[in-house]
CSV table of C-alpha atoms in Angstrom, one decimal:
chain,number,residue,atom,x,y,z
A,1,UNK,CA,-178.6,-53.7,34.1
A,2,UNK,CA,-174.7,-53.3,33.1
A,3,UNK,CA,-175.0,-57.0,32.7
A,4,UNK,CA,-177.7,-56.9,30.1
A,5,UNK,CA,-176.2,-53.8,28.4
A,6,UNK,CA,-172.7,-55.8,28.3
A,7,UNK,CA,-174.3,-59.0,26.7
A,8,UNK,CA,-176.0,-57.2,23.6
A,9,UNK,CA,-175.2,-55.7,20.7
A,10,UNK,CA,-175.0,-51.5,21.2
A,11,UNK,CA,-178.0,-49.6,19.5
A,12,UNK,CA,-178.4,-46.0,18.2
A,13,UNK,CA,-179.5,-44.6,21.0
A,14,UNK,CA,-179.2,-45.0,24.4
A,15,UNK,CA,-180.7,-48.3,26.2
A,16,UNK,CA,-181.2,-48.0,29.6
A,17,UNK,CA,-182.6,-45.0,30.8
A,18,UNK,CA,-183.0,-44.1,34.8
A,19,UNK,CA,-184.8,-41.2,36.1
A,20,UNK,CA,-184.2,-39.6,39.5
A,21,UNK,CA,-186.3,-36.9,41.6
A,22,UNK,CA,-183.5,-35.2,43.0
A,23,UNK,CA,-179.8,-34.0,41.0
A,24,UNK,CA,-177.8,-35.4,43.5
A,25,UNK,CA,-179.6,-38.4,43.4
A,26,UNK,CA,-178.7,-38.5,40.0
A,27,UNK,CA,-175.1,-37.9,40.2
A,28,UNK,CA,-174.6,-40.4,42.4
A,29,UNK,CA,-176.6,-43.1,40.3
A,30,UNK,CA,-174.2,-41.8,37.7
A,31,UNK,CA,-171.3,-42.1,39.4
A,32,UNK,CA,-171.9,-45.6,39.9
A,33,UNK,CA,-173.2,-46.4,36.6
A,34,UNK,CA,-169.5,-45.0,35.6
A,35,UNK,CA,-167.3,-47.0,38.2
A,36,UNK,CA,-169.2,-50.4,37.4
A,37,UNK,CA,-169.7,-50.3,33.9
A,38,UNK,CA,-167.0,-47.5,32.4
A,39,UNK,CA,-164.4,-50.2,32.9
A,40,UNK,CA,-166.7,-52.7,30.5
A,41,UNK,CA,-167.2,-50.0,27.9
A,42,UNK,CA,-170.5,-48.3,29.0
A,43,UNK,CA,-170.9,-44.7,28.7
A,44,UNK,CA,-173.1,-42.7,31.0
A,45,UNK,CA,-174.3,-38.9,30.7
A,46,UNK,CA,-175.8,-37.0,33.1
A,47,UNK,CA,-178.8,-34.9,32.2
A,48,UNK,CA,-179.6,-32.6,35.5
A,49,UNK,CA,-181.1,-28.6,35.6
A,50,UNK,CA,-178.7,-26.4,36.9
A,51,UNK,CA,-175.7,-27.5,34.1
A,52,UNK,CA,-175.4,-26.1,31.0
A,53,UNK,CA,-176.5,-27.8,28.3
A,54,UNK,CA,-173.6,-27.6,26.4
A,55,UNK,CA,-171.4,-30.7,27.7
A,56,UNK,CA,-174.9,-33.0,28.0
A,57,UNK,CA,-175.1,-32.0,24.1
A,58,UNK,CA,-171.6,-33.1,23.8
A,59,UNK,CA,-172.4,-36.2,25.9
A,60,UNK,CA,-175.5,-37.4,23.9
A,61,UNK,CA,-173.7,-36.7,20.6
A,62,UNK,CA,-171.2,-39.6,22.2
A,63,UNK,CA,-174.2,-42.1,21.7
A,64,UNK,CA,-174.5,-43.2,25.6
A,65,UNK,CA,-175.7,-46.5,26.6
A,66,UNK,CA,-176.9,-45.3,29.7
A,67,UNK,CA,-178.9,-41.9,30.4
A,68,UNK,CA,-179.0,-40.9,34.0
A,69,UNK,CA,-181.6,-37.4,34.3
A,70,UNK,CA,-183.8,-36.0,36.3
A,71,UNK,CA,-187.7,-36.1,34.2
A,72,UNK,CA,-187.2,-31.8,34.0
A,73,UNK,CA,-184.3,-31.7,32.1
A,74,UNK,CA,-184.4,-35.0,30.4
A,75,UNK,CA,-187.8,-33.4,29.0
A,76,UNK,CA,-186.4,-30.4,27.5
A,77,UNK,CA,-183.8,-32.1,25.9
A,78,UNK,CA,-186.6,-34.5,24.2
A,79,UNK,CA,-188.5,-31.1,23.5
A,80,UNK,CA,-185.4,-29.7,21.8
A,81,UNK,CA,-185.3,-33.4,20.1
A,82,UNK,CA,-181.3,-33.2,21.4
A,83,UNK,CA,-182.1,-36.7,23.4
A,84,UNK,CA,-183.9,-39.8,21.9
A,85,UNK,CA,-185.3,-43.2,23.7
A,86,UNK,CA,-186.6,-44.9,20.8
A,87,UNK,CA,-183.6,-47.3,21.4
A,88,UNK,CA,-184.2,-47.7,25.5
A,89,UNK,CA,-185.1,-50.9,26.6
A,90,UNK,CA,-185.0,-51.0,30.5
A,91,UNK,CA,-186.2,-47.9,31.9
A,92,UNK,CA,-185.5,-47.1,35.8
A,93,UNK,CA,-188.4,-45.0,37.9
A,94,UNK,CA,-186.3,-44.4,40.8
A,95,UNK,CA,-188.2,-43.1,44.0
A,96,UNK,CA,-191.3,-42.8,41.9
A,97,UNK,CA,-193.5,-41.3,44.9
A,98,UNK,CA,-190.8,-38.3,45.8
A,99,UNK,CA,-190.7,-38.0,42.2
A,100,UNK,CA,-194.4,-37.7,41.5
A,101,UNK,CA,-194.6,-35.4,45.2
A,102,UNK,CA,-192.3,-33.0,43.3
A,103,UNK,CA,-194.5,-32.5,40.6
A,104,UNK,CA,-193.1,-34.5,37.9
A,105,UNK,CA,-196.1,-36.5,37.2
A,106,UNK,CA,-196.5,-34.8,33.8
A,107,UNK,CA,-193.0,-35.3,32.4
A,108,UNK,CA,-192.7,-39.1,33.5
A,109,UNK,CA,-195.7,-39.0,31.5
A,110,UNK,CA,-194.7,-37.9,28.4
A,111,UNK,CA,-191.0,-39.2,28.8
A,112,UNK,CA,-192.6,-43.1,29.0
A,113,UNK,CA,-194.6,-42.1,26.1
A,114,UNK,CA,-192.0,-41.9,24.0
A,115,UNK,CA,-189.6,-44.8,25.1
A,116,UNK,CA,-190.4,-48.5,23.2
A,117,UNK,CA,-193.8,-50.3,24.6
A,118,UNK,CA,-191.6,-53.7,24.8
A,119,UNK,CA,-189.5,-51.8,27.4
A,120,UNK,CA,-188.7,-53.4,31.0
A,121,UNK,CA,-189.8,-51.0,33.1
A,122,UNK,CA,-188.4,-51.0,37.2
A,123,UNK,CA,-190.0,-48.8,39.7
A,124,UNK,CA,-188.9,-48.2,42.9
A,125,UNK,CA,-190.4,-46.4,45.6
A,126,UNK,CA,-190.3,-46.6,49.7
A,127,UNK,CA,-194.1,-46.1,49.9
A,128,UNK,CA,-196.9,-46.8,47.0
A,129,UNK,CA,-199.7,-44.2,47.0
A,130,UNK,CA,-202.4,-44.2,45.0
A,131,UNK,CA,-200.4,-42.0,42.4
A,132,UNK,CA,-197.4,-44.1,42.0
A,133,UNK,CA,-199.9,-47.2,41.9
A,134,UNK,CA,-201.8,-45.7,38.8
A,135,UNK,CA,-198.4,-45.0,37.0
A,136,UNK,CA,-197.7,-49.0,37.9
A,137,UNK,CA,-201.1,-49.9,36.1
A,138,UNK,CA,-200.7,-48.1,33.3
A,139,UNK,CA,-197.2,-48.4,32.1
A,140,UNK,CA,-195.8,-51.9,33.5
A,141,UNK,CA,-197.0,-54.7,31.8
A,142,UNK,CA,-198.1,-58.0,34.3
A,143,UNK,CA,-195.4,-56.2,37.2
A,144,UNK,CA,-193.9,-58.7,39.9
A,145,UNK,CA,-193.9,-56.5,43.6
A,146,UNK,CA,-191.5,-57.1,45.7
A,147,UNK,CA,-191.0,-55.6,49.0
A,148,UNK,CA,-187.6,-55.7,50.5
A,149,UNK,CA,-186.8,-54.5,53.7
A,150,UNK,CA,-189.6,-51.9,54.2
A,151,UNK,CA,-188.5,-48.5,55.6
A,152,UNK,CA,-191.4,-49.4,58.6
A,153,UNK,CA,-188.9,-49.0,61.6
A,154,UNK,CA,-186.0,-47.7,62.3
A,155,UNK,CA,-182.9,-49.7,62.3
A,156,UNK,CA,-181.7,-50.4,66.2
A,157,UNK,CA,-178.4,-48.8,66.1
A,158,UNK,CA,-180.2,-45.4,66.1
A,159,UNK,CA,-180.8,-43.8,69.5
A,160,UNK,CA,-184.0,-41.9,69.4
A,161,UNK,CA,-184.8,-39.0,71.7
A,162,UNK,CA,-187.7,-35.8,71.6
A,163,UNK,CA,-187.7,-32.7,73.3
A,164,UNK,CA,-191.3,-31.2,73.6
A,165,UNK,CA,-190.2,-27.7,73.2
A,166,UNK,CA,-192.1,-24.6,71.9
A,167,UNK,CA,-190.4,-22.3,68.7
A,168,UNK,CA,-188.6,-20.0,71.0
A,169,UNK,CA,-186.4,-22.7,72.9
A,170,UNK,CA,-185.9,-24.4,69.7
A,171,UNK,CA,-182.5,-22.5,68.6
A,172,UNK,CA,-180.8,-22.5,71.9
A,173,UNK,CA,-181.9,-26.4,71.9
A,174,UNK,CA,-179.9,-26.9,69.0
A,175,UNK,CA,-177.0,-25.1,69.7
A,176,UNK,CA,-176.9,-26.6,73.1
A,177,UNK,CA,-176.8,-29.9,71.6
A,178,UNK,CA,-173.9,-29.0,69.1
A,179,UNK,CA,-171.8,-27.4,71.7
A,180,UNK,CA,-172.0,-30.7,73.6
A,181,UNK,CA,-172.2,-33.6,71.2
A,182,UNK,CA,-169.4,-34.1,68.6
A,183,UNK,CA,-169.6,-35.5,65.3
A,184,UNK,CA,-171.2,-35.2,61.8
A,185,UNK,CA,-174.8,-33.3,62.3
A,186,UNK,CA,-177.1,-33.1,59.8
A,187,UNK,CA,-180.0,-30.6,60.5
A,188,UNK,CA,-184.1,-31.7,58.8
A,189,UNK,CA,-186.1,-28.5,58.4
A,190,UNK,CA,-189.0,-28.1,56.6
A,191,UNK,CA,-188.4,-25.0,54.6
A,192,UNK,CA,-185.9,-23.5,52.1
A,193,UNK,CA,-185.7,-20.2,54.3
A,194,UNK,CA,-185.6,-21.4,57.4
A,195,UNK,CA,-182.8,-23.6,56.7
A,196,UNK,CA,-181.0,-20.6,55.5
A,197,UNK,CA,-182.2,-18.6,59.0
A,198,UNK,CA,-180.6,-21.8,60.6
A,199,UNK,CA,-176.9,-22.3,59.2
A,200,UNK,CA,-176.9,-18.2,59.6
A,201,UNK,CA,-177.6,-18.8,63.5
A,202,UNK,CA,-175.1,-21.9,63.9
A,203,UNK,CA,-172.5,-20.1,61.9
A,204,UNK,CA,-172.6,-17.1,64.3
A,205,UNK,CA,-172.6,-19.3,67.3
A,206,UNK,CA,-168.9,-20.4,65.7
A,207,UNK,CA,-169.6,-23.7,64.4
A,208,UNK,CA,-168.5,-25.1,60.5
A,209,UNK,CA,-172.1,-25.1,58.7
A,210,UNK,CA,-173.2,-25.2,54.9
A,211,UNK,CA,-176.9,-25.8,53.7
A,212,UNK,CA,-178.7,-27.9,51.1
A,213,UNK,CA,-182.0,-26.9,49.3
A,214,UNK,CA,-183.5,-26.4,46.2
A,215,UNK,CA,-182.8,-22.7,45.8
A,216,UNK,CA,-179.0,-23.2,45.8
A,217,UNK,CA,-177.5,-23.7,42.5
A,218,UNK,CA,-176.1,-27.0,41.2
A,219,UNK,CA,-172.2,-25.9,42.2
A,220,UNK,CA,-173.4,-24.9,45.1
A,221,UNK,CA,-175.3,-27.9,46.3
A,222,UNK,CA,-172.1,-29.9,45.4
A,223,UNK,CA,-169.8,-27.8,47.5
A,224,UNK,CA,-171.8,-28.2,50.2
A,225,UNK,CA,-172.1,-32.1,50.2
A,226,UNK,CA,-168.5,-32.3,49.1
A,227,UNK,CA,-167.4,-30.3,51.6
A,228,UNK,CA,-170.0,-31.8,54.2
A,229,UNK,CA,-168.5,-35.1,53.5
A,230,UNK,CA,-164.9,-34.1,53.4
A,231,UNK,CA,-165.2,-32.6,57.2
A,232,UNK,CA,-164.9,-29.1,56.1
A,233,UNK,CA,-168.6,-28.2,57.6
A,234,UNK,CA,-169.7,-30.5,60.7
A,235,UNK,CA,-173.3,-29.0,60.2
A,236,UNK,CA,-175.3,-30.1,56.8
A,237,UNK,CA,-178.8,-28.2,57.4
A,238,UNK,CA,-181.3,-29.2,54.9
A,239,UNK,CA,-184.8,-29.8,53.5
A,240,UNK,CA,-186.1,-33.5,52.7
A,241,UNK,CA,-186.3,-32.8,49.2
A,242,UNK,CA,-182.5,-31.4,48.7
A,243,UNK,CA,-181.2,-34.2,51.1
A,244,UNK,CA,-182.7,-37.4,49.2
A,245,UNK,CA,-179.8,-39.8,48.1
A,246,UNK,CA,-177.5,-38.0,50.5
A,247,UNK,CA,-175.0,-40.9,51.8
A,248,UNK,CA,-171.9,-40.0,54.2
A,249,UNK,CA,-171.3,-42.7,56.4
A,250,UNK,CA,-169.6,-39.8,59.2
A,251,UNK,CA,-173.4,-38.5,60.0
A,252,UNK,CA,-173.4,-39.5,63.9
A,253,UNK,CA,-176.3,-36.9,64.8
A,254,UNK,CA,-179.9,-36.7,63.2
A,255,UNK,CA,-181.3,-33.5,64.4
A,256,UNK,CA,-185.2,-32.7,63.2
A,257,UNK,CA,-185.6,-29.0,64.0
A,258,UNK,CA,-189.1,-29.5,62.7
A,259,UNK,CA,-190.8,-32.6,62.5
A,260,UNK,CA,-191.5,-33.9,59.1
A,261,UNK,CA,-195.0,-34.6,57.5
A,262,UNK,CA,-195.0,-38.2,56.9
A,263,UNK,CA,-194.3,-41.3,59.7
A,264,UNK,CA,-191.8,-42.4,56.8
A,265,UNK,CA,-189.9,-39.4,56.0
A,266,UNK,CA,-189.0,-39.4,59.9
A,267,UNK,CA,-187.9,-43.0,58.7
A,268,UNK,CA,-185.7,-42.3,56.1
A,269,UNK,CA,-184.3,-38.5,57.9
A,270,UNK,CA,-183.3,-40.9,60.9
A,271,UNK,CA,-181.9,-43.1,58.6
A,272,UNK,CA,-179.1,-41.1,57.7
A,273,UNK,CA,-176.9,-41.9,60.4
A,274,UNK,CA,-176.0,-45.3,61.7
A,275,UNK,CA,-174.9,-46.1,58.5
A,276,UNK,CA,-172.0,-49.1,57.7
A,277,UNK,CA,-172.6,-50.8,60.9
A,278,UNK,CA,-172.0,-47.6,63.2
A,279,UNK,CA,-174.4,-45.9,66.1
A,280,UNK,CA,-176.2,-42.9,65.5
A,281,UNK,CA,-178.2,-40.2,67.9
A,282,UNK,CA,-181.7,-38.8,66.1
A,283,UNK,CA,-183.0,-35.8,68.2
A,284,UNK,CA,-186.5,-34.4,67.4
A,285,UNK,CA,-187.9,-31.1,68.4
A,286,UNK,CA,-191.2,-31.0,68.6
A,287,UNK,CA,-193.7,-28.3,69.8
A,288,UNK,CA,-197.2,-27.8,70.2
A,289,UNK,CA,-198.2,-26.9,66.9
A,290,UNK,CA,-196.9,-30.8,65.7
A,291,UNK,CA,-198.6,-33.0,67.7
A,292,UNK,CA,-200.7,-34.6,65.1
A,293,UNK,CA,-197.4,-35.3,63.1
A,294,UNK,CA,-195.6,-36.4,66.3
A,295,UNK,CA,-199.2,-39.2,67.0
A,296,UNK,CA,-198.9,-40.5,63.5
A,297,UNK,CA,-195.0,-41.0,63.6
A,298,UNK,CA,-195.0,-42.3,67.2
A,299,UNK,CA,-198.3,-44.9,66.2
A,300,UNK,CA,-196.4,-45.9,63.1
A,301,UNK,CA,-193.0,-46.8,65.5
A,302,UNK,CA,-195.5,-48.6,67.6
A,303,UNK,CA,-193.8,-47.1,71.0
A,304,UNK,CA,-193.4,-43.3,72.5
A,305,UNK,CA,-190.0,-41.6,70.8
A,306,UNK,CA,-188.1,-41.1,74.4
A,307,UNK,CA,-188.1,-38.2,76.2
């Protein structure tokens, strides 16, 4: 993309637009954007809820070539008419099928509506259901697939383990396993207040713990990865949705204090450590309750997760 942007003539507007799910997926999209292309001459703004508007007014009065957003805010700043794509022409979809699980469906909608018909349009997306496949069909014109490296196993350098537990023993599982294991942990739980419940229990028990989720606010969010990636906290617990695009090579222990949904978001929690060429440890409670989830992840692995 910088390449293209680099070899033509600067429009209006902005030309390439890429849309994330998450805001810290779009900070660090931005962040790159900036490193590789500020040095050619590109500018980049970031449009993300949770920031005031005022310096993304200031940033799209600067006529940006790139526009990084996530499809809520970018969409009030096309209702406001403060942000225009009539001059885009490469849009990004990035992780279209956490984007369209989050409810933006309507707002990619109506965002692609206004950007130019002669567009290239790239979607990514680490599965393709039936939702992300109609957004394919009707907005990307003849579309080549390609499939690289699909998220279908786990990379080898990540020990896997379960305990079969029941709710109770869960907590004292966990804090077991911190008081013996050292290391980076990040914490998977399913919802926004019982990762709060969580880092309030691990804290107490003495260990350095902040929390990622959707309820946070924006400077929050950012102290806590900063911090979690600076070694400030050693315990990051979060939900899937707040801990997309998170990327901190330290993580040596996975820990899923419930299991997730889908086979592939086990995939992609687990794949947060053994990153860089390193060894990780991914520890799964499971109880009762999750044994349909725990069948459906252990058939897609194609083996039993250890005991």
């Amino acid at each position: 993309i910088i390449e293209r942007l680099c070899a033509s003539r600067p429009g209006a507007g902005a030309r390439a637009l890429v849309l994330a799910p998450t805001r810290e997926l779009a900070l660090q999209i931005a962040e790159h954007f900036a490193m590789l292309g500020g040095a050619r001459g590109l500018r980049t703004v970031t449009l993300i809820g949770g920031e005031p508007m005022g310096p993304q007014l200031a940033g799209l009065a600067r006529r940006p070539d790139v526009i990084v957003a996530t499809p809520g805010r970018l969409f009030d700043h096309i209702e406001r008419r403060s942000a225009t794509l009539s001059s885009v022409r490469i849009v990004v979809l990035d992780e279209a099928d956490r984007m369209l699980d989050m409810g933006f469906a309507p707002q990619v909608e109506r965002i692609l509506a206004v950007t130019p018909l002669d567009r290239q349009t790239l979607c990514f997306s680490a599965t393709m259901p039936e939702e992300v496949e109609r957004l394919v069909r009707k907005h990307l014109s003849r579309p080549e697939r390609v499939e690289v490296g699909t998220v279908a196993k786990p990379v080898a350098a990540v020990t896997q383990r379960l305990y079969a537990t029941d709710s109770g023993q869960k907590m004292p599982l966990l804090l077991q396993l911190l008081g013996a294991e050292r290391g980076q942990t990040l914490v998977f739980t399913r919802t926004k207040h019982r990762a709060d419940r969580l880092a309030r229990a691990v804290a107490a028990a003495g260990h350095r713990v902040t929390r990622l989720h959707a309820d946070r606010t924006m400077s929050q969010r950012r102290e806590a990865l900063d911090g979690f990636r600076a070694g400030r906290y050693r315990v990051l617990v979060a939900t899937d949705i707040a801990a997309r695009g998170i990327d901190v090579p330290e993580i040596s222990h996975v820990v899923n204090f419930d299991l997730p949904h889908t086979p592939e978001d086990y995939i992609h929690r687990i794949g947060r450590t053994a990153r860089a060429e390193a060894t990780g440890q991914a520890t799964s409670f499971a109880v009762p309750e999750e044994r349909d989830q725990l069948r459906a992840i252990e058939r897609h692995l194609g083996h039993p997760v250890p005991r």
